[in-house]
Every structure is written in C-alpha cells, then in structure tokens.
mmCIF file of C-alpha atoms in Angstrom:
data_model
loop_
_atom_site.group_PDB
_atom_site.id
_atom_site.type_symbol
_atom_site.label_atom_id
_atom_site.label_comp_id
_atom_site.label_asym_id
_atom_site.label_seq_id
_atom_site.Cartn_x
_atom_site.Cartn_y
_atom_site.Cartn_z
ATOM 1 C CA UNK A 1 -23.482 -42.823 -6.239
ATOM 2 C CA UNK A 2 -22.641 -46.472 -6.843
ATOM 3 C CA UNK A 3 -21.844 -45.762 -10.482
ATOM 4 C CA UNK A 4 -19.687 -42.726 -9.613
ATOM 5 C CA UNK A 5 -17.815 -44.831 -7.055
ATOM 6 C CA UNK A 6 -17.328 -47.606 -9.590
ATOM 7 C CA UNK A 7 -15.775 -45.140 -12.038
ATOM 8 C CA UNK A 8 -13.483 -43.770 -9.315
ATOM 9 C CA UNK A 9 -12.352 -47.246 -8.260
ATOM 10 C CA UNK A 10 -11.884 -48.428 -11.860
ATOM 11 C CA UNK A 11 -10.638 -45.403 -13.826
ATOM 12 C CA UNK A 12 -10.364 -45.786 -17.574
ATOM 13 C CA UNK A 13 -8.404 -43.289 -19.607
ATOM 14 C CA UNK A 14 -10.608 -41.295 -22.018
ATOM 15 C CA UNK A 15 -8.335 -42.182 -24.964
ATOM 16 C CA UNK A 16 -8.679 -45.847 -24.044
ATOM 17 C CA UNK A 17 -12.452 -45.485 -24.073
ATOM 18 C CA UNK A 18 -12.329 -43.975 -27.563
ATOM 19 C CA UNK A 19 -9.806 -46.478 -28.931
ATOM 20 C CA UNK A 20 -11.158 -49.690 -27.423
ATOM 21 C CA UNK A 21 -14.791 -48.602 -27.095
ATOM 22 C CA UNK A 22 -14.456 -49.604 -23.458
ATOM 23 C CA UNK A 23 -16.731 -48.055 -20.844
ATOM 24 C CA UNK A 24 -16.268 -47.926 -17.065
ATOM 25 C CA UNK A 25 -17.789 -50.954 -15.293
ATOM 26 C CA UNK A 26 -21.420 -50.373 -14.379
ATOM 27 C CA UNK A 27 -22.858 -50.671 -10.898
ATOM 28 C CA UNK A 28 -26.066 -48.830 -11.620
ATOM 29 C CA UNK A 29 -29.300 -48.793 -9.667
ATOM 30 C CA UNK A 30 -32.197 -50.846 -10.965
ATOM 31 C CA UNK A 31 -35.302 -48.685 -11.442
ATOM 32 C CA UNK A 32 -38.823 -50.111 -11.208
ATOM 33 C CA UNK A 33 -42.322 -48.905 -12.036
ATOM 34 C CA UNK A 34 -45.587 -50.228 -10.718
ATOM 35 C CA UNK A 35 -48.168 -48.908 -13.140
ATOM 36 C CA UNK A 36 -47.276 -47.248 -16.405
ATOM 37 C CA UNK A 37 -50.068 -45.042 -17.682
ATOM 38 C CA UNK A 38 -49.555 -41.595 -19.127
ATOM 39 C CA UNK A 39 -47.473 -40.315 -16.195
ATOM 40 C CA UNK A 40 -45.387 -43.461 -15.857
ATOM 41 C CA UNK A 41 -44.596 -43.481 -19.574
ATOM 42 C CA UNK A 42 -43.437 -39.862 -19.419
ATOM 43 C CA UNK A 43 -41.115 -40.589 -16.485
ATOM 44 C CA UNK A 44 -39.617 -43.535 -18.382
ATOM 45 C CA UNK A 45 -39.144 -41.406 -21.510
ATOM 46 C CA UNK A 46 -37.440 -38.693 -19.460
ATOM 47 C CA UNK A 47 -35.160 -41.214 -17.775
ATOM 48 C CA UNK A 48 -34.124 -42.678 -21.119
ATOM 49 C CA UNK A 49 -33.454 -39.164 -22.417
ATOM 50 C CA UNK A 50 -31.893 -37.316 -19.494
ATOM 51 C CA UNK A 51 -30.061 -39.977 -17.467
ATOM 52 C CA UNK A 52 -27.479 -42.646 -18.192
ATOM 53 C CA UNK A 53 -29.864 -45.404 -17.064
ATOM 54 C CA UNK A 54 -29.807 -48.207 -19.620
ATOM 55 C CA UNK A 55 -33.113 -49.639 -20.907
ATOM 56 C CA UNK A 56 -32.317 -53.075 -19.472
ATOM 57 C CA UNK A 57 -31.989 -51.479 -16.006
ATOM 58 C CA UNK A 58 -35.662 -50.437 -16.079
ATOM 59 C CA UNK A 59 -38.416 -52.814 -14.912
ATOM 60 C CA UNK A 60 -42.093 -52.040 -15.486
ATOM 61 C CA UNK A 61 -44.996 -53.977 -14.030
ATOM 62 C CA UNK A 62 -48.312 -53.102 -15.635
ATOM 63 C CA UNK A 63 -51.579 -54.894 -16.249
ATOM 64 C CA UNK A 64 -51.095 -54.451 -20.006
ATOM 65 C CA UNK A 65 -47.395 -54.975 -20.820
ATOM 66 C CA UNK A 66 -48.337 -55.535 -24.464
ATOM 67 C CA UNK A 67 -49.173 -51.805 -24.662
ATOM 68 C CA UNK A 68 -45.506 -50.922 -24.029
ATOM 69 C CA UNK A 69 -44.113 -52.305 -27.266
ATOM 70 C CA UNK A 70 -41.983 -49.208 -27.937
ATOM 71 C CA UNK A 71 -40.215 -49.657 -24.586
ATOM 72 C CA UNK A 72 -39.765 -53.395 -25.081
ATOM 73 C CA UNK A 73 -38.141 -52.803 -28.476
ATOM 74 C CA UNK A 74 -35.329 -50.778 -26.884
ATOM 75 C CA UNK A 75 -34.753 -53.314 -24.105
ATOM 76 C CA UNK A 76 -36.936 -52.166 -21.191
ATOM 77 C CA UNK A 77 -38.223 -55.081 -19.105
ATOM 78 C CA UNK A 78 -42.043 -55.017 -19.253
ATOM 79 C CA UNK A 79 -44.304 -57.581 -17.580
ATOM 80 C CA UNK A 80 -47.124 -57.914 -15.049
ATOM 81 C CA UNK A 81 -45.459 -58.989 -11.802
ATOM 82 C CA UNK A 82 -45.241 -56.457 -8.964
ATOM 83 C CA UNK A 83 -43.270 -58.824 -6.758
ATOM 84 C CA UNK A 84 -40.570 -59.148 -9.412
ATOM 85 C CA UNK A 85 -40.161 -55.370 -9.535
ATOM 86 C CA UNK A 86 -39.676 -54.952 -5.785
ATOM 87 C CA UNK A 87 -37.350 -57.962 -5.592
ATOM 88 C CA UNK A 88 -35.077 -56.598 -8.318
ATOM 89 C CA UNK A 89 -35.157 -52.814 -7.971
ATOM 90 C CA UNK A 90 -33.458 -50.250 -5.755
ATOM 91 C CA UNK A 91 -35.901 -47.439 -6.582
ATOM 92 C CA UNK A 92 -39.565 -48.006 -7.378
ATOM 93 C CA UNK A 93 -41.971 -45.428 -8.783
ATOM 94 C CA UNK A 94 -45.611 -45.895 -7.850
ATOM 95 C CA UNK A 95 -47.643 -44.701 -10.834
ATOM 96 C CA UNK A 96 -50.832 -46.703 -10.437
ATOM 97 C CA UNK A 97 -54.349 -45.469 -9.682
ATOM 98 C CA UNK A 98 -55.298 -44.772 -6.042
ATOM 99 C CA UNK A 99 -57.903 -47.537 -6.215
ATOM 100 C CA UNK A 100 -55.168 -50.052 -7.068
ATOM 101 C CA UNK A 101 -52.966 -49.286 -4.037
ATOM 102 C CA UNK A 102 -54.595 -51.830 -1.648
ATOM 103 C CA UNK A 103 -54.144 -54.633 -4.206
ATOM 104 C CA UNK A 104 -50.531 -53.605 -4.890
ATOM 105 C CA UNK A 105 -49.785 -53.412 -1.156
ATOM 106 C CA UNK A 106 -51.207 -56.891 -0.524
ATOM 107 C CA UNK A 107 -49.193 -58.207 -3.451
ATOM 108 C CA UNK A 108 -45.741 -56.882 -2.523
ATOM 109 C CA UNK A 109 -45.760 -56.663 1.273
ATOM 110 C CA UNK A 110 -43.074 -58.984 2.598
ATOM 111 C CA UNK A 111 -41.116 -58.939 -0.656
ATOM 112 C CA UNK A 112 -39.703 -55.391 -0.485
ATOM 113 C CA UNK A 113 -35.935 -54.996 -0.112
ATOM 114 C CA UNK A 114 -35.061 -53.169 3.149
ATOM 115 C CA UNK A 115 -33.180 -50.213 1.600
ATOM 116 C CA UNK A 116 -35.266 -49.777 -1.534
ATOM 117 C CA UNK A 117 -36.891 -46.379 -2.055
ATOM 118 C CA UNK A 118 -40.484 -45.905 -3.167
ATOM 119 C CA UNK A 119 -41.436 -42.625 -4.863
ATOM 120 C CA UNK A 120 -45.207 -42.226 -4.981
ATOM 121 C CA UNK A 121 -47.015 -40.290 -7.678
ATOM 122 C CA UNK A 122 -50.368 -41.581 -6.442
ATOM 123 C CA UNK A 123 -52.798 -38.789 -5.575
ATOM 124 C CA UNK A 124 -55.184 -38.952 -2.655
ATOM 125 C CA UNK A 125 -53.204 -41.473 -0.590
ATOM 126 C CA UNK A 126 -51.203 -39.751 2.181
ATOM 127 C CA UNK A 127 -47.679 -40.818 2.940
ATOM 128 C CA UNK A 128 -48.410 -42.161 6.416
ATOM 129 C CA UNK A 129 -51.110 -44.398 4.900
ATOM 130 C CA UNK A 130 -48.730 -45.725 2.224
ATOM 131 C CA UNK A 131 -46.147 -46.442 4.898
ATOM 132 C CA UNK A 132 -48.709 -48.383 6.924
ATOM 133 C CA UNK A 133 -50.057 -50.364 3.964
ATOM 134 C CA UNK A 134 -46.644 -51.245 2.510
ATOM 135 C CA UNK A 135 -45.031 -51.879 5.925
ATOM 136 C CA UNK A 136 -41.965 -50.043 4.645
ATOM 137 C CA UNK A 137 -40.220 -46.915 5.963
ATOM 138 C CA UNK A 138 -38.523 -45.715 2.786
ATOM 139 C CA UNK A 139 -41.438 -44.120 0.955
ATOM 140 C CA UNK A 140 -41.646 -40.539 -0.257
ATOM 141 C CA UNK A 141 -44.100 -38.488 -2.303
ATOM 142 C CA UNK A 142 -43.322 -35.846 -4.865
ATOM 143 C CA UNK A 143 -44.377 -32.338 -3.820
ATOM 144 C CA UNK A 144 -44.982 -29.417 -6.161
ATOM 145 C CA UNK A 145 -45.919 -25.772 -5.659
ATOM 146 C CA UNK A 146 -48.356 -24.108 -8.044
ATOM 147 C CA UNK A 147 -48.274 -20.337 -8.502
ATOM 148 C CA UNK A 148 -51.645 -18.840 -9.418
ATOM 149 C CA UNK A 149 -49.905 -15.464 -9.693
ATOM 150 C CA UNK A 150 -47.892 -16.680 -12.680
ATOM 151 C CA UNK A 151 -50.480 -19.056 -14.150
ATOM 152 C CA UNK A 152 -51.338 -16.694 -17.020
ATOM 153 C CA UNK A 153 -47.760 -16.540 -18.298
ATOM 154 C CA UNK A 154 -47.301 -18.143 -21.707
ATOM 155 C CA UNK A 155 -44.862 -21.022 -21.775
ATOM 156 C CA UNK A 156 -43.536 -21.911 -25.225
ATOM 157 C CA UNK A 157 -42.403 -25.330 -24.118
ATOM 158 C CA UNK A 158 -42.500 -27.352 -27.328
ATOM 159 C CA UNK A 159 -44.482 -30.407 -28.301
ATOM 160 C CA UNK A 160 -43.436 -32.769 -25.488
ATOM 161 C CA UNK A 161 -42.159 -32.632 -21.913
ATOM 162 C CA UNK A 162 -38.719 -33.794 -23.049
ATOM 163 C CA UNK A 163 -38.493 -31.033 -25.641
ATOM 164 C CA UNK A 164 -39.492 -28.539 -22.952
ATOM 165 C CA UNK A 165 -36.814 -29.727 -20.542
ATOM 166 C CA UNK A 166 -34.180 -29.265 -23.231
ATOM 167 C CA UNK A 167 -34.699 -25.525 -22.772
ATOM 168 C CA UNK A 168 -32.357 -24.270 -20.038
ATOM 169 C CA UNK A 169 -34.802 -21.698 -18.697
ATOM 170 C CA UNK A 170 -37.532 -24.329 -18.308
ATOM 171 C CA UNK A 171 -35.195 -26.662 -16.401
ATOM 172 C CA UNK A 172 -34.203 -23.762 -14.133
ATOM 173 C CA UNK A 173 -37.787 -22.663 -13.587
ATOM 174 C CA UNK A 174 -39.090 -26.076 -12.507
ATOM 175 C CA UNK A 175 -36.058 -26.883 -10.327
ATOM 176 C CA UNK A 176 -36.496 -27.093 -6.526
ATOM 177 C CA UNK A 177 -37.080 -23.804 -4.733
ATOM 178 C CA UNK A 178 -33.833 -23.597 -2.806
ATOM 179 C CA UNK A 179 -33.603 -20.446 -0.711
ATOM 180 C CA UNK A 180 -37.256 -19.543 -1.422
ATOM 181 C CA UNK A 181 -36.369 -17.391 -4.418
ATOM 182 C CA UNK A 182 -38.893 -18.605 -7.004
ATOM 183 C CA UNK A 183 -40.568 -15.654 -8.677
ATOM 184 C CA UNK A 184 -41.484 -16.457 -12.280
ATOM 185 C CA UNK A 185 -42.388 -20.134 -12.364
ATOM 186 C CA UNK A 186 -45.821 -21.698 -12.636
ATOM 187 C CA UNK A 187 -44.930 -24.976 -10.925
ATOM 188 C CA UNK A 188 -41.780 -26.194 -9.215
ATOM 189 C CA UNK A 189 -40.663 -29.088 -7.061
ATOM 190 C CA UNK A 190 -39.933 -29.124 -3.352
ATOM 191 C CA UNK A 191 -36.428 -29.418 -1.945
ATOM 192 C CA UNK A 192 -37.714 -32.594 -0.284
ATOM 193 C CA UNK A 193 -36.885 -34.434 -3.494
ATOM 194 C CA UNK A 194 -33.194 -33.608 -2.983
ATOM 195 C CA UNK A 195 -33.358 -34.453 0.723
ATOM 196 C CA UNK A 196 -34.995 -37.808 -0.026
ATOM 197 C CA UNK A 197 -32.362 -38.745 -2.599
ATOM 198 C CA UNK A 198 -29.463 -37.621 -0.387
ATOM 199 C CA UNK A 199 -30.582 -39.481 2.745
ATOM 200 C CA UNK A 200 -31.442 -42.567 0.681
ATOM 201 C CA UNK A 201 -27.934 -42.451 -0.799
ATOM 202 C CA UNK A 202 -26.463 -42.458 2.708
ATOM 203 C CA UNK A 203 -28.650 -45.451 3.609
ATOM 204 C CA UNK A 204 -27.152 -47.351 0.663
ATOM 205 C CA UNK A 205 -23.540 -46.539 1.549
ATOM 206 C CA UNK A 206 -22.834 -49.238 4.183
ATOM 207 C CA UNK A 207 -22.927 -51.875 1.427
ATOM 208 C CA UNK A 208 -20.212 -49.925 -0.431
ATOM 209 C CA UNK A 209 -17.714 -50.389 2.448
ATOM 210 C CA UNK A 210 -16.740 -46.706 2.631
ATOM 211 C CA UNK A 211 -15.456 -44.660 5.554
ATOM 212 C CA UNK A 212 -17.578 -41.743 6.710
ATOM 213 C CA UNK A 213 -15.090 -39.304 5.160
ATOM 214 C CA UNK A 214 -15.299 -41.130 1.838
ATOM 215 C CA UNK A 215 -19.108 -41.002 1.974
ATOM 216 C CA UNK A 216 -19.028 -37.237 2.526
ATOM 217 C CA UNK A 217 -16.591 -36.784 -0.373
ATOM 218 C CA UNK A 218 -18.844 -38.851 -2.600
ATOM 219 C CA UNK A 219 -21.913 -36.809 -1.610
ATOM 220 C CA UNK A 220 -20.089 -33.642 -2.632
ATOM 221 C CA UNK A 221 -19.188 -35.142 -6.012
ATOM 222 C CA UNK A 222 -22.743 -36.296 -6.688
ATOM 223 C CA UNK A 223 -24.732 -33.322 -5.379
ATOM 224 C CA UNK A 224 -22.515 -30.286 -6.051
ATOM 225 C CA UNK A 225 -21.439 -28.726 -9.321
ATOM 226 C CA UNK A 226 -17.991 -27.186 -9.658
ATOM 227 C CA UNK A 227 -17.726 -23.410 -9.532
ATOM 228 C CA UNK A 228 -14.549 -21.523 -10.371
ATOM 229 C CA UNK A 229 -12.625 -20.349 -7.284
ATOM 230 C CA UNK A 230 -15.217 -21.973 -5.010
ATOM 231 C CA UNK A 231 -14.098 -24.090 -2.082
ATOM 232 C CA UNK A 232 -17.505 -24.506 -0.403
ATOM 233 C CA UNK A 233 -18.429 -28.072 0.463
ATOM 234 C CA UNK A 234 -21.240 -29.895 2.165
ATOM 235 C CA UNK A 235 -20.307 -30.943 5.688
ATOM 236 C CA UNK A 236 -21.947 -33.425 8.014
ATOM 237 C CA UNK A 237 -23.351 -30.461 9.962
ATOM 238 C CA UNK A 238 -25.418 -29.504 6.904
ATOM 239 C CA UNK A 239 -26.881 -33.007 6.810
ATOM 240 C CA UNK A 240 -27.067 -34.450 10.329
ATOM 241 C CA UNK A 241 -28.520 -33.551 13.696
ATOM 242 C CA UNK A 242 -26.488 -33.899 16.895
ATOM 243 C CA UNK A 243 -27.473 -37.529 17.507
ATOM 244 C CA UNK A 244 -26.500 -38.582 13.989
ATOM 245 C CA UNK A 245 -23.266 -36.580 14.179
ATOM 246 C CA UNK A 246 -22.333 -38.570 17.262
ATOM 247 C CA UNK A 247 -22.799 -41.793 15.282
ATOM 248 C CA UNK A 248 -20.584 -40.481 12.456
ATOM 249 C CA UNK A 249 -17.909 -39.345 14.912
ATOM 250 C CA UNK A 250 -17.702 -42.965 16.049
ATOM 251 C CA UNK A 251 -16.982 -44.030 12.474
ATOM 252 C CA UNK A 252 -20.462 -45.332 11.659
ATOM 253 C CA UNK A 253 -23.291 -44.159 9.410
ATOM 254 C CA UNK A 254 -26.796 -43.485 10.731
ATOM 255 C CA UNK A 255 -29.806 -45.115 9.083
ATOM 256 C CA UNK A 256 -32.584 -42.762 8.032
ATOM 257 C CA UNK A 257 -36.333 -43.301 7.986
ATOM 258 C CA UNK A 258 -37.077 -41.790 4.574
ATOM 259 C CA UNK A 259 -40.794 -41.384 5.250
ATOM 260 C CA UNK A 260 -39.897 -39.343 8.332
ATOM 261 C CA UNK A 261 -37.503 -37.275 6.212
ATOM 262 C CA UNK A 262 -40.309 -36.599 3.740
ATOM 263 C CA UNK A 263 -42.830 -35.570 6.399
ATOM 264 C CA UNK A 264 -40.644 -33.529 8.786
ATOM 265 C CA UNK A 265 -37.944 -30.869 8.772
ATOM 266 C CA UNK A 266 -34.369 -32.124 8.712
ATOM 267 C CA UNK A 267 -31.029 -30.288 8.995
ATOM 268 C CA UNK A 268 -31.071 -30.172 5.180
ATOM 269 C CA UNK A 269 -34.484 -28.453 5.252
ATOM 270 C CA UNK A 270 -33.018 -25.693 7.409
ATOM 271 C CA UNK A 271 -29.928 -25.526 5.196
ATOM 272 C CA UNK A 272 -32.081 -25.004 2.098
ATOM 273 C CA UNK A 273 -33.948 -22.160 3.834
ATOM 274 C CA UNK A 274 -30.800 -20.431 5.043
ATOM 275 C CA UNK A 275 -29.836 -17.097 3.492
ATOM 276 C CA UNK A 276 -26.174 -17.674 4.400
ATOM 277 C CA UNK A 277 -25.538 -20.661 2.128
ATOM 278 C CA UNK A 278 -26.260 -19.144 -1.270
ATOM 279 C CA UNK A 279 -23.068 -20.411 -2.884
ATOM 280 C CA UNK A 280 -23.791 -23.999 -1.922
ATOM 281 C CA UNK A 281 -27.432 -23.539 -2.939
ATOM 282 C CA UNK A 282 -26.325 -22.448 -6.396
ATOM 283 C CA UNK A 283 -23.942 -25.379 -6.727
ATOM 284 C CA UNK A 284 -26.756 -27.810 -5.929
ATOM 285 C CA UNK A 285 -29.131 -26.110 -8.379
ATOM 286 C CA UNK A 286 -26.465 -26.126 -11.078
ATOM 287 C CA UNK A 287 -25.969 -29.851 -10.535
ATOM 288 C CA UNK A 288 -29.728 -30.424 -10.755
ATOM 289 C CA UNK A 289 -30.166 -28.519 -14.021
ATOM 290 C CA UNK A 290 -26.971 -29.967 -15.508
ATOM 291 C CA UNK A 291 -28.810 -33.299 -15.720
ATOM 292 C CA UNK A 292 -30.853 -31.893 -18.591
ATOM 293 C CA UNK A 293 -27.959 -29.995 -20.190
ATOM 294 C CA UNK A 294 -25.687 -33.040 -20.201
ATOM 295 C CA UNK A 295 -28.043 -35.274 -22.134
ATOM 296 C CA UNK A 296 -30.154 -32.888 -24.205
ATOM 297 C CA UNK A 297 -28.032 -33.290 -27.350
ATOM 298 C CA UNK A 298 -28.131 -37.074 -27.251
#
C-alpha cells in the first residue's frame, strides 16, 4: 500500500519513465526472514520472481549465511542477527525449526517494532503460544486445506514451485477458498491470509497521514481487480464491526490485534463466506492470481 500511495502522490508519465529510465519513488516494505532452510529459500525465490520487492529490501538471518551465496550475489542482505531483522523489517517470516523458537523469542523480545507483522511457518507451535513467547500481538500463521478426495489427481506442475505458479490454472487452484467453492484442488490457502494482510495494512495507515476515505480508496486499489462494467467496491461495513465503524465515523482508524484476527471470525470472514458477494469475491481472487500473471514473463 505504501508503494501504491507513493506512485499516486508522485506520478511519473510512462513516456518519461521510458525516456529517462526514471521509476516512481520507492516506499516499499522491508521483508525479513528468521531461518532460511528449504521453505525459507523457496519463499525468497518466489518473492524475487512474483513481486516487485527488490533484493536489497530482503533481510535474512540464518545460522549459516555463507550457504546463501546465490542470494547475496543478487543483493539480498544475509547475516546471523535476529535482532537486526526485527529492527529493520515491516514483515517477518518465521521459517526456523520449532526447537529454535524459544531461543529466537529470547533473542528478539523487546526489539520488535510495534506494527510489524510476523508470519509463522513453524509447525507444532500454536499461535497463542507464539504470541505469548514473542510478547507481540501481530503474529499470524499460514493455514492450508488438504483434499484427500483430489489427492490422486496428477499435477503436471513443472520442475520447481516457481515454474508451477507460472501456470494460470495452478495459481487459481491454490488461491484462497473464497465463497467455499473449491472442488478440484489438492491444497489451497485460507482466506485468513487475505484478512491478515488487509487488517495489517490498515494498522500501517496512520503513519501515512490519510483520511479514512482515502484509506478505503487505497484498500480497493490494492485488493480489488478491475472488471468491465463493475462498480462494486469494498466498504467499511465489509471490514469493520459496529465498534470499529464508530471509530471510523469519528475520523479515526481502529487498531487491530492481528493474532486475534487470525484466530477468530471477523466481518471479513463472514464476507468471504457470503453467497451474495460473488462479484467482489471474484475481483479479490483475480487480484490475487494477477500477482503471478504480472511477473511470470520476467
């Protein structure tokens, strides 16, 4: 959202970009990783392929930074300093072993930025326990659904995860199950991933000095694709409960406990389950899958 806002506030004509090789000013998030084994490496590779995150905006803390030579060559910051990651980064991916969590928690507690988001890929450690150990409210875990019914289907996905995600039907199949319509997939992500990102984005907005109307407009730009002859938009009623709506009506933004969002139903949870919002559902799904379409030729 910060980068989109930066481009809106500082528009540069496309011809100027081509002629002067000038890009819009960057105000991108800094992304951190604590642990970078097989899973962490794949997430980094996917980010470098399918997002506009620059290598120098990625920070990896691992016990063996010398094993990440291929990342260091392209400009990714690799070292062994967990505190440095949480001091610098807006979003941190936890990709370490479960046995390492107590050591990591002891190391970084007290150094975490208030609005930073932790996404945990650590198995066997429940969210409420992570929240307690890290003394931080903005922690979420990735959730996936596995379909035994479709497990025998053959997936010709290519040699790597990135090659697989370049296929439109794969990106669609593994996208969040909005509207509970998944039929053919083997594994797909929960809509909680979208909820977590959306509510975290709102938490970051006060520092951008936007009005509540401007925040809502920005959310629609970031989370919805454009459909021909479609005027549907996200409203605050899709996102907020009555108490939070009252805060917005006074011109302020509520602050969300992201761990609570991850563990409980929110107005967005009910919106994603609704059968009366199919157009908006499709616009959100299109935006999600367009991430892979946009960058797959690069």
